[in-house]
mmCIF file of C-alpha atoms in Angstrom:
data_model
loop_
_atom_site.group_PDB
_atom_site.id
_atom_site.type_symbol
_atom_site.label_atom_id
_atom_site.label_comp_id
_atom_site.label_asym_id
_atom_site.label_seq_id
_atom_site.Cartn_x
_atom_site.Cartn_y
_atom_site.Cartn_z
ATOM 1 C CA UNK A 17 -47.383 -75.064 16.070
ATOM 2 C CA UNK A 18 -44.944 -77.692 14.805
ATOM 3 C CA UNK A 19 -45.504 -81.288 15.825
ATOM 4 C CA UNK A 20 -42.984 -84.048 15.314
ATOM 5 C CA UNK A 21 -44.125 -86.952 13.154
ATOM 6 C CA UNK A 22 -47.221 -85.153 11.945
ATOM 7 C CA UNK A 23 -48.669 -83.389 8.933
ATOM 8 C CA UNK A 24 -51.797 -81.269 9.461
ATOM 9 C CA UNK A 25 -54.145 -80.515 12.331
ATOM 10 C CA UNK A 26 -57.821 -81.404 12.460
ATOM 11 C CA UNK A 27 -60.789 -80.167 14.492
ATOM 12 C CA UNK A 28 -63.264 -82.542 16.084
ATOM 13 C CA UNK A 29 -66.715 -81.370 17.171
ATOM 14 C CA UNK A 30 -69.158 -81.890 20.081
ATOM 15 C CA UNK A 31 -68.330 -81.844 23.819
ATOM 16 C CA UNK A 32 -67.599 -84.890 25.931
ATOM 17 C CA UNK A 33 -65.620 -85.369 29.106
ATOM 18 C CA UNK A 34 -63.501 -87.961 30.845
ATOM 19 C CA UNK A 35 -64.234 -91.650 30.563
ATOM 20 C CA UNK A 36 -63.971 -93.661 33.757
ATOM 21 C CA UNK A 37 -64.203 -97.429 33.754
ATOM 22 C CA UNK A 38 -67.274 -98.971 35.428
ATOM 23 C CA UNK A 39 -67.622 -102.750 34.996
ATOM 24 C CA UNK A 40 -71.401 -102.695 35.008
ATOM 25 C CA UNK A 41 -71.709 -99.713 32.685
ATOM 26 C CA UNK A 42 -74.358 -97.020 33.202
ATOM 27 C CA UNK A 43 -78.028 -97.844 33.761
ATOM 28 C CA UNK A 44 -80.962 -96.505 31.802
ATOM 29 C CA UNK A 45 -84.684 -97.318 31.843
ATOM 30 C CA UNK A 46 -85.698 -99.490 28.894
ATOM 31 C CA UNK A 47 -89.044 -99.614 27.084
ATOM 32 C CA UNK A 48 -90.298 -102.273 29.511
ATOM 33 C CA UNK A 49 -89.554 -100.060 32.510
ATOM 34 C CA UNK A 50 -86.628 -102.217 33.644
ATOM 35 C CA UNK A 51 -83.098 -100.854 34.023
ATOM 36 C CA UNK A 52 -80.618 -102.180 31.484
ATOM 37 C CA UNK A 53 -76.860 -101.632 31.163
ATOM 38 C CA UNK A 54 -75.535 -99.204 28.582
ATOM 39 C CA UNK A 55 -71.835 -98.838 27.934
ATOM 40 C CA UNK A 56 -69.850 -95.602 27.759
ATOM 41 C CA UNK A 57 -68.048 -94.775 24.518
ATOM 42 C CA UNK A 58 -64.536 -96.261 24.339
ATOM 43 C CA UNK A 59 -61.704 -93.862 25.169
ATOM 44 C CA UNK A 60 -59.758 -92.107 22.414
ATOM 45 C CA UNK A 61 -56.831 -91.202 24.637
ATOM 46 C CA UNK A 62 -55.426 -92.423 27.947
ATOM 47 C CA UNK A 63 -54.058 -89.698 30.253
ATOM 48 C CA UNK A 64 -51.381 -91.083 32.524
ATOM 49 C CA UNK A 65 -50.046 -88.459 34.919
ATOM 50 C CA UNK A 66 -50.175 -88.906 38.684
ATOM 51 C CA UNK A 67 -53.751 -88.957 39.961
ATOM 52 C CA UNK A 68 -55.077 -85.428 40.446
ATOM 53 C CA UNK A 69 -52.712 -83.903 37.859
ATOM 54 C CA UNK A 70 -54.586 -84.788 34.665
ATOM 55 C CA UNK A 71 -57.399 -82.248 35.011
ATOM 56 C CA UNK A 72 -55.854 -79.508 32.833
ATOM 57 C CA UNK A 73 -55.122 -81.892 29.986
ATOM 58 C CA UNK A 74 -58.595 -83.440 30.165
ATOM 59 C CA UNK A 75 -60.203 -79.978 30.181
ATOM 60 C CA UNK A 76 -58.079 -78.889 27.217
ATOM 61 C CA UNK A 77 -59.135 -81.954 25.236
ATOM 62 C CA UNK A 78 -62.798 -80.951 25.489
ATOM 63 C CA UNK A 79 -62.482 -77.154 25.658
ATOM 64 C CA UNK A 80 -63.990 -74.791 23.068
ATOM 65 C CA UNK A 81 -61.914 -73.355 20.282
ATOM 66 C CA UNK A 82 -59.801 -70.393 21.436
ATOM 67 C CA UNK A 83 -61.670 -67.122 21.820
ATOM 68 C CA UNK A 84 -59.272 -65.523 19.329
ATOM 69 C CA UNK A 85 -60.655 -67.854 16.661
ATOM 70 C CA UNK A 86 -64.192 -66.685 17.428
ATOM 71 C CA UNK A 87 -63.131 -63.039 17.308
ATOM 72 C CA UNK A 88 -61.465 -63.691 13.963
ATOM 73 C CA UNK A 89 -64.801 -65.017 12.685
ATOM 74 C CA UNK A 90 -66.596 -61.963 14.052
ATOM 75 C CA UNK A 91 -64.229 -59.492 12.406
ATOM 76 C CA UNK A 92 -64.455 -61.416 9.153
ATOM 77 C CA UNK A 93 -68.246 -61.121 9.329
ATOM 78 C CA UNK A 94 -67.942 -57.428 10.169
ATOM 79 C CA UNK A 95 -65.878 -56.873 7.034
ATOM 80 C CA UNK A 96 -68.530 -58.650 4.928
ATOM 81 C CA UNK A 97 -71.318 -56.648 6.561
ATOM 82 C CA UNK A 98 -69.591 -53.347 5.852
ATOM 83 C CA UNK A 99 -69.246 -54.370 2.226
ATOM 84 C CA UNK A 100 -72.948 -55.235 2.073
ATOM 85 C CA UNK A 101 -73.823 -51.961 3.784
ATOM 86 C CA UNK A 102 -72.260 -49.970 1.007
ATOM 87 C CA UNK A 103 -74.654 -51.604 -1.451
ATOM 88 C CA UNK A 104 -77.860 -52.117 0.532
ATOM 89 C CA UNK A 105 -77.849 -49.963 3.664
ATOM 90 C CA UNK A 106 -81.531 -50.590 4.414
ATOM 91 C CA UNK A 107 -80.964 -54.345 4.902
ATOM 92 C CA UNK A 108 -77.750 -54.181 6.911
ATOM 93 C CA UNK A 109 -79.358 -54.818 10.339
ATOM 94 C CA UNK A 110 -81.132 -57.970 9.134
ATOM 95 C CA UNK A 111 -77.933 -59.414 7.693
ATOM 96 C CA UNK A 112 -75.975 -58.443 10.819
ATOM 97 C CA UNK A 113 -78.153 -60.497 13.157
ATOM 98 C CA UNK A 114 -78.193 -63.496 10.856
ATOM 99 C CA UNK A 115 -74.411 -63.730 10.409
ATOM 100 C CA UNK A 116 -73.351 -62.884 13.974
ATOM 101 C CA UNK A 117 -75.820 -65.337 15.515
ATOM 102 C CA UNK A 118 -74.418 -68.075 13.309
ATOM 103 C CA UNK A 119 -70.842 -67.363 14.403
ATOM 104 C CA UNK A 120 -71.323 -67.067 18.134
ATOM 105 C CA UNK A 121 -74.086 -69.565 18.752
ATOM 106 C CA UNK A 122 -72.688 -72.324 16.570
ATOM 107 C CA UNK A 123 -69.023 -71.935 15.735
ATOM 108 C CA UNK A 124 -67.861 -70.731 19.141
ATOM 109 C CA UNK A 125 -69.391 -73.759 20.879
ATOM 110 C CA UNK A 126 -67.551 -76.379 18.833
ATOM 111 C CA UNK A 127 -65.444 -78.691 20.983
ATOM 112 C CA UNK A 128 -63.017 -81.551 20.462
ATOM 113 C CA UNK A 129 -64.791 -84.908 20.460
ATOM 114 C CA UNK A 130 -62.069 -86.630 22.495
ATOM 115 C CA UNK A 131 -62.981 -89.182 25.177
ATOM 116 C CA UNK A 132 -60.371 -89.559 27.926
ATOM 117 C CA UNK A 133 -59.574 -92.438 30.269
ATOM 118 C CA UNK A 134 -57.544 -91.478 33.343
ATOM 119 C CA UNK A 135 -55.017 -94.202 34.123
ATOM 120 C CA UNK A 136 -52.113 -92.919 36.280
ATOM 121 C CA UNK A 137 -48.956 -94.870 35.459
ATOM 122 C CA UNK A 138 -46.568 -93.313 37.998
ATOM 123 C CA UNK A 139 -46.665 -91.707 41.403
ATOM 124 C CA UNK A 140 -44.120 -89.567 43.222
ATOM 125 C CA UNK A 141 -42.247 -90.534 46.361
ATOM 126 C CA UNK A 142 -39.544 -89.007 48.531
ATOM 127 C CA UNK A 143 -35.991 -89.206 47.223
ATOM 128 C CA UNK A 144 -32.854 -90.027 49.215
ATOM 129 C CA UNK A 145 -31.964 -86.324 49.571
ATOM 130 C CA UNK A 146 -35.376 -84.948 50.529
ATOM 131 C CA UNK A 147 -34.405 -84.295 54.144
ATOM 132 C CA UNK A 148 -31.068 -82.669 53.187
ATOM 133 C CA UNK A 149 -32.670 -79.925 51.089
ATOM 134 C CA UNK A 150 -33.709 -77.580 53.910
ATOM 135 C CA UNK A 151 -30.360 -77.933 55.723
ATOM 136 C CA UNK A 152 -28.383 -77.090 52.589
ATOM 137 C CA UNK A 153 -30.590 -74.082 51.822
ATOM 138 C CA UNK A 154 -30.203 -72.880 55.400
ATOM 139 C CA UNK A 155 -26.423 -73.227 55.548
ATOM 140 C CA UNK A 156 -25.191 -72.454 52.047
ATOM 141 C CA UNK A 157 -25.649 -69.820 49.346
ATOM 142 C CA UNK A 158 -26.217 -70.465 45.655
ATOM 143 C CA UNK A 159 -26.220 -68.227 42.601
ATOM 144 C CA UNK A 160 -28.924 -70.324 40.947
ATOM 145 C CA UNK A 161 -31.507 -72.937 41.868
ATOM 146 C CA UNK A 162 -32.394 -75.118 38.848
ATOM 147 C CA UNK A 163 -35.978 -76.426 38.756
ATOM 148 C CA UNK A 164 -37.103 -78.499 35.766
ATOM 149 C CA UNK A 165 -40.632 -79.731 36.553
ATOM 150 C CA UNK A 166 -43.741 -78.797 38.562
ATOM 151 C CA UNK A 167 -43.109 -81.702 40.958
ATOM 152 C CA UNK A 168 -39.512 -80.578 41.553
ATOM 153 C CA UNK A 169 -40.875 -77.076 42.192
ATOM 154 C CA UNK A 170 -43.427 -78.310 44.749
ATOM 155 C CA UNK A 171 -40.819 -80.372 46.608
ATOM 156 C CA UNK A 172 -38.346 -77.478 46.563
ATOM 157 C CA UNK A 173 -40.896 -75.049 47.995
ATOM 158 C CA UNK A 174 -41.491 -77.347 50.966
ATOM 159 C CA UNK A 175 -37.783 -77.504 51.748
ATOM 160 C CA UNK A 176 -37.305 -73.778 51.106
ATOM 161 C CA UNK A 177 -40.073 -72.861 53.554
ATOM 162 C CA UNK A 178 -38.670 -75.302 56.136
ATOM 163 C CA UNK A 179 -35.301 -73.516 55.774
ATOM 164 C CA UNK A 180 -36.924 -70.175 56.639
ATOM 165 C CA UNK A 181 -37.510 -68.915 53.074
ATOM 166 C CA UNK A 182 -33.969 -67.683 52.322
ATOM 167 C CA UNK A 183 -33.363 -65.370 49.388
ATOM 168 C CA UNK A 184 -32.893 -67.463 46.219
ATOM 169 C CA UNK A 185 -32.760 -66.944 42.468
ATOM 170 C CA UNK A 186 -34.478 -69.647 40.430
ATOM 171 C CA UNK A 187 -34.103 -70.808 36.830
ATOM 172 C CA UNK A 188 -37.015 -72.883 35.514
ATOM 173 C CA UNK A 189 -37.738 -75.107 32.538
ATOM 174 C CA UNK A 190 -41.212 -74.446 31.120
ATOM 175 C CA UNK A 191 -44.148 -72.180 31.884
ATOM 176 C CA UNK A 192 -45.906 -74.903 33.889
ATOM 177 C CA UNK A 193 -42.945 -75.101 36.263
ATOM 178 C CA UNK A 194 -42.801 -71.313 36.594
ATOM 179 C CA UNK A 195 -46.501 -71.148 37.546
ATOM 180 C CA UNK A 196 -45.847 -73.210 40.685
ATOM 181 C CA UNK A 197 -43.809 -70.268 41.988
ATOM 182 C CA UNK A 198 -46.318 -67.542 41.080
ATOM 183 C CA UNK A 199 -47.772 -66.959 44.530
ATOM 184 C CA UNK A 200 -44.394 -66.939 46.311
ATOM 185 C CA UNK A 201 -42.513 -64.871 43.720
ATOM 186 C CA UNK A 202 -45.206 -62.180 43.820
ATOM 187 C CA UNK A 203 -45.219 -61.847 47.615
ATOM 188 C CA UNK A 204 -44.104 -58.648 49.329
ATOM 189 C CA UNK A 205 -40.690 -59.817 50.554
ATOM 190 C CA UNK A 206 -39.653 -61.115 47.097
ATOM 191 C CA UNK A 207 -37.223 -63.590 48.690
ATOM 192 C CA UNK A 208 -37.737 -66.020 45.797
ATOM 193 C CA UNK A 209 -37.153 -64.690 42.303
ATOM 194 C CA UNK A 210 -37.846 -66.643 39.116
ATOM 195 C CA UNK A 211 -35.119 -64.971 37.074
ATOM 196 C CA UNK A 212 -34.469 -67.181 34.057
ATOM 197 C CA UNK A 213 -36.036 -69.636 31.651
ATOM 198 C CA UNK A 214 -34.373 -70.955 28.474
ATOM 199 C CA UNK A 215 -35.492 -70.125 24.946
ATOM 200 C CA UNK A 216 -36.736 -73.697 24.614
ATOM 201 C CA UNK A 217 -38.196 -75.666 27.518
ATOM 202 C CA UNK A 218 -35.539 -78.361 27.603
ATOM 203 C CA UNK A 219 -32.900 -79.155 30.206
ATOM 204 C CA UNK A 220 -30.008 -79.220 27.733
ATOM 205 C CA UNK A 221 -30.996 -75.772 26.452
ATOM 206 C CA UNK A 222 -31.060 -74.401 29.998
ATOM 207 C CA UNK A 223 -27.602 -75.857 30.599
ATOM 208 C CA UNK A 224 -26.260 -74.047 27.535
ATOM 209 C CA UNK A 225 -27.996 -70.704 28.198
ATOM 210 C CA UNK A 226 -27.924 -70.166 31.980
ATOM 211 C CA UNK A 227 -26.174 -66.812 32.673
ATOM 212 C CA UNK A 228 -22.807 -67.139 34.404
ATOM 213 C CA UNK A 229 -20.740 -64.544 36.209
ATOM 214 C CA UNK A 230 -17.262 -64.353 34.705
ATOM 215 C CA UNK A 231 -15.624 -63.162 37.927
ATOM 216 C CA UNK A 232 -16.296 -65.937 40.409
ATOM 217 C CA UNK A 233 -17.315 -69.580 40.472
ATOM 218 C CA UNK A 234 -21.051 -69.775 39.943
ATOM 219 C CA UNK A 235 -22.711 -72.140 42.420
ATOM 220 C CA UNK A 236 -25.829 -74.025 41.358
ATOM 221 C CA UNK A 237 -28.226 -76.183 43.365
ATOM 222 C CA UNK A 238 -30.105 -78.721 41.257
ATOM 223 C CA UNK A 239 -32.933 -80.500 43.160
ATOM 224 C CA UNK A 240 -34.135 -83.233 40.798
ATOM 225 C CA UNK A 241 -35.796 -86.588 40.408
ATOM 226 C CA UNK A 242 -33.654 -89.635 41.049
ATOM 227 C CA UNK A 243 -34.700 -90.775 37.578
ATOM 228 C CA UNK A 244 -33.543 -87.589 35.832
ATOM 229 C CA UNK A 245 -30.573 -87.817 33.466
ATOM 230 C CA UNK A 246 -27.278 -86.002 33.863
ATOM 231 C CA UNK A 247 -27.350 -83.664 30.869
ATOM 232 C CA UNK A 248 -28.089 -80.548 32.966
ATOM 233 C CA UNK A 249 -25.375 -81.028 35.574
ATOM 234 C CA UNK A 250 -22.869 -82.248 32.974
ATOM 235 C CA UNK A 251 -23.646 -79.346 30.640
ATOM 236 C CA UNK A 252 -23.297 -76.789 33.435
ATOM 237 C CA UNK A 253 -20.116 -78.374 34.769
ATOM 238 C CA UNK A 254 -18.550 -78.206 31.311
ATOM 239 C CA UNK A 255 -19.255 -74.469 31.306
ATOM 240 C CA UNK A 256 -17.530 -74.008 34.669
ATOM 241 C CA UNK A 257 -20.500 -74.033 37.060
ATOM 242 C CA UNK A 258 -20.147 -75.653 40.492
ATOM 243 C CA UNK A 259 -23.212 -77.929 40.590
ATOM 244 C CA UNK A 260 -24.709 -79.602 43.659
ATOM 245 C CA UNK A 261 -27.388 -82.117 42.738
ATOM 246 C CA UNK A 262 -29.943 -83.384 45.251
ATOM 247 C CA UNK A 263 -32.288 -86.238 44.398
ATOM 248 C CA UNK A 264 -35.254 -84.846 46.296
ATOM 249 C CA UNK A 265 -37.991 -87.077 44.835
ATOM 250 C CA UNK A 266 -38.488 -90.051 42.594
ATOM 251 C CA UNK A 267 -41.189 -91.652 40.459
ATOM 252 C CA UNK A 268 -42.385 -95.216 40.927
ATOM 253 C CA UNK A 269 -44.810 -97.227 38.791
ATOM 254 C CA UNK A 270 -48.421 -97.604 39.911
ATOM 255 C CA UNK A 271 -48.916 -101.267 40.735
ATOM 256 C CA UNK A 272 -52.654 -101.563 41.430
ATOM 257 C CA UNK A 273 -54.127 -101.073 37.937
ATOM 258 C CA UNK A 274 -57.675 -102.353 37.479
ATOM 259 C CA UNK A 275 -57.844 -105.045 34.762
ATOM 260 C CA UNK A 276 -60.872 -103.401 33.140
ATOM 261 C CA UNK A 277 -59.138 -100.020 32.966
ATOM 262 C CA UNK A 278 -55.997 -101.626 31.563
ATOM 263 C CA UNK A 279 -57.956 -103.441 28.851
ATOM 264 C CA UNK A 280 -59.641 -100.201 27.845
ATOM 265 C CA UNK A 281 -56.286 -98.412 27.796
ATOM 266 C CA UNK A 282 -54.717 -101.083 25.592
ATOM 267 C CA UNK A 283 -57.495 -100.645 23.039
ATOM 268 C CA UNK A 284 -57.315 -96.828 23.033
ATOM 269 C CA UNK A 285 -55.720 -95.316 19.903
ATOM 270 C CA UNK A 286 -53.477 -92.903 21.858
ATOM 271 C CA UNK A 287 -51.546 -93.003 25.143
ATOM 272 C CA UNK A 288 -50.543 -89.544 26.446
ATOM 273 C CA UNK A 289 -47.350 -89.534 28.524
ATOM 274 C CA UNK A 290 -45.418 -86.775 30.274
ATOM 275 C CA UNK A 291 -42.165 -88.507 31.240
ATOM 276 C CA UNK A 292 -39.831 -91.359 30.327
ATOM 277 C CA UNK A 293 -40.829 -92.981 33.638
ATOM 278 C CA UNK A 294 -44.442 -93.153 32.474
ATOM 279 C CA UNK A 295 -43.314 -94.699 29.198
ATOM 280 C CA UNK A 296 -41.377 -97.422 30.995
ATOM 281 C CA UNK A 297 -44.318 -98.083 33.320
ATOM 282 C CA UNK A 298 -46.656 -98.454 30.328
ATOM 283 C CA UNK A 299 -44.346 -100.883 28.527
ATOM 284 C CA UNK A 300 -44.078 -102.941 31.694
ATOM 285 C CA UNK A 301 -47.868 -103.123 31.972
ATOM 286 C CA UNK A 302 -48.290 -104.305 28.381
ATOM 287 C CA UNK A 303 -45.242 -106.588 28.319
ATOM 288 C CA UNK A 304 -47.456 -109.630 27.742
ATOM 289 C CA UNK A 305 -49.568 -107.987 25.043
ATOM 290 C CA UNK A 306 -48.750 -109.098 21.504
ATOM 291 C CA UNK A 307 -48.340 -106.537 18.734
ATOM 292 C CA UNK A 308 -49.421 -103.392 20.595
ATOM 293 C CA UNK A 309 -48.666 -100.642 18.094
ATOM 294 C CA UNK A 310 -50.976 -97.746 18.900
ATOM 295 C CA UNK A 311 -49.749 -94.154 19.184
ATOM 296 C CA UNK A 312 -47.818 -92.404 21.930
ATOM 297 C CA UNK A 313 -48.394 -88.633 22.382
ATOM 298 C CA UNK A 314 -45.561 -87.124 24.428
ATOM 299 C CA UNK A 315 -45.504 -83.795 26.240
ATOM 300 C CA UNK A 316 -42.202 -82.803 24.633
ATOM 301 C CA UNK A 317 -39.057 -83.803 22.799
ATOM 302 C CA UNK A 318 -37.296 -85.357 25.800
ATOM 303 C CA UNK A 319 -40.073 -87.890 26.336
ATOM 304 C CA UNK A 320 -40.445 -88.343 22.581
ATOM 305 C CA UNK A 321 -36.742 -89.202 22.247
ATOM 306 C CA UNK A 322 -37.065 -91.683 25.119
ATOM 307 C CA UNK A 323 -39.985 -93.326 23.307
ATOM 308 C CA UNK A 324 -37.831 -93.800 20.204
ATOM 309 C CA UNK A 325 -35.024 -95.338 22.261
ATOM 310 C CA UNK A 326 -37.529 -97.739 23.833
ATOM 311 C CA UNK A 327 -38.478 -99.001 20.378
ATOM 312 C CA UNK A 328 -41.893 -97.379 19.970
ATOM 313 C CA UNK A 329 -42.851 -96.407 16.434
ATOM 314 C CA UNK A 330 -45.925 -94.162 16.241
ATOM 315 C CA UNK A 331 -44.729 -91.194 18.318
ATOM 316 C CA UNK A 332 -46.068 -87.635 18.364
ATOM 317 C CA UNK A 333 -44.732 -84.661 20.309
ATOM 318 C CA UNK A 334 -44.580 -80.865 19.974
ATOM 319 C CA UNK A 335 -41.306 -79.155 19.198
ATOM 320 C CA UNK A 336 -42.028 -76.786 22.087
ATOM 321 C CA UNK A 337 -43.069 -78.653 25.266
ATOM 322 C CA UNK A 338 -46.299 -77.591 26.953
ATOM 323 C CA UNK A 339 -49.997 -78.265 27.320
ATOM 324 C CA UNK A 340 -51.135 -76.615 24.086
ATOM 325 C CA UNK A 341 -48.637 -78.492 21.939
ATOM 326 C CA UNK A 342 -49.391 -81.732 23.768
ATOM 327 C CA UNK A 343 -53.099 -81.386 22.963
ATOM 328 C CA UNK A 344 -52.308 -80.761 19.296
ATOM 329 C CA UNK A 345 -50.071 -83.837 19.247
ATOM 330 C CA UNK A 346 -52.930 -85.935 20.645
ATOM 331 C CA UNK A 347 -55.321 -84.541 18.057
ATOM 332 C CA UNK A 348 -52.846 -85.239 15.265
ATOM 333 C CA UNK A 349 -52.385 -88.837 16.404
ATOM 334 C CA UNK A 350 -56.164 -89.304 16.487
ATOM 335 C CA UNK A 351 -56.552 -87.725 13.061
ATOM 336 C CA UNK A 352 -54.069 -90.179 11.560
ATOM 337 C CA UNK A 353 -55.754 -93.075 13.377
ATOM 338 C CA UNK A 354 -59.214 -92.110 12.121
ATOM 339 C CA UNK A 355 -57.960 -91.631 8.585
ATOM 340 C CA UNK A 356 -56.360 -95.078 8.609
ATOM 341 C CA UNK A 357 -59.669 -96.634 9.680
ATOM 342 C CA UNK A 358 -61.469 -94.932 6.808
ATOM 343 C CA UNK A 359 -59.189 -96.530 4.202
ATOM 344 C CA UNK A 360 -60.983 -99.514 2.678
ATOM 345 C CA UNK A 361 -58.950 -102.661 1.918
ATOM 346 C CA UNK A 362 -58.282 -103.385 -1.739
ATOM 347 C CA UNK A 363 -60.256 -106.327 -3.167
ATOM 348 C CA UNK A 364 -58.362 -109.575 -3.599
ATOM 349 C CA UNK A 365 -57.314 -110.357 -7.159
#
């Protein structure tokens, strides 16, 4: 998987979970029998989505290697065993148990040694057009509904159900957005159909690829964040679509950040962000910090481009947006960070 601003991928071993800040640290019983404070390991990466929406990323950062990798090891061992069997058939069973036990009991349990600190930077709120969504769905017909994020999908579903679940055809950006519709799109009445996703999970690609009827004006409803740019509606309008945009939700910065959590986040090598709004919120939080130059791992190219425009330097993002690529971008940023710490300074002449 290609990652922008990166070279190779590394694997880190041993399982650990999410780091949460506790001012007093954990307690353990010392040699004297008294309880003494012991600190948790510092975080490697700060996960910044809205609270309750970081679980998949955190789990992916500590999950085992993919099962396909383990099966590859097994089949490789099987090939070796068959070769041995041709020479020494009487000892095949002994070799079989030794090699397979090594693969499955050791290699398959390797995990990324990535400590996470959950620090939500943004939260979602109602947009100015939230209440209009159900009325428009009830009273008008559209050829396409454009949904570009899981949050936009969740807000749309509320309005769609309030409108009586009219028949709609949906175009989505990204597999994560499509999954929000899984339960509804698989229901018996099939009134909501997820019918299109672009070849690359980006809004501008959707705008260039969305199918259009050549006979009549193609009407599109685009429920979006107030903070979203205009490239989708502009791109569709240039192609002759009739686009109605509704700002059904917005993102606002989280104000009540604990000082201890913020200090830990500032010292972490990598900040993982999923939107330009989160980037802006982070820069606002660290506006009084001198020379912060750690890495930013973005969920995709749109956020990565926003990071460049905001003047950040060490930026990593996958060429194809999504959880798997995001995890690899985080790992790549950490690999570069750890390599830089291993470089010894040259002696003064």
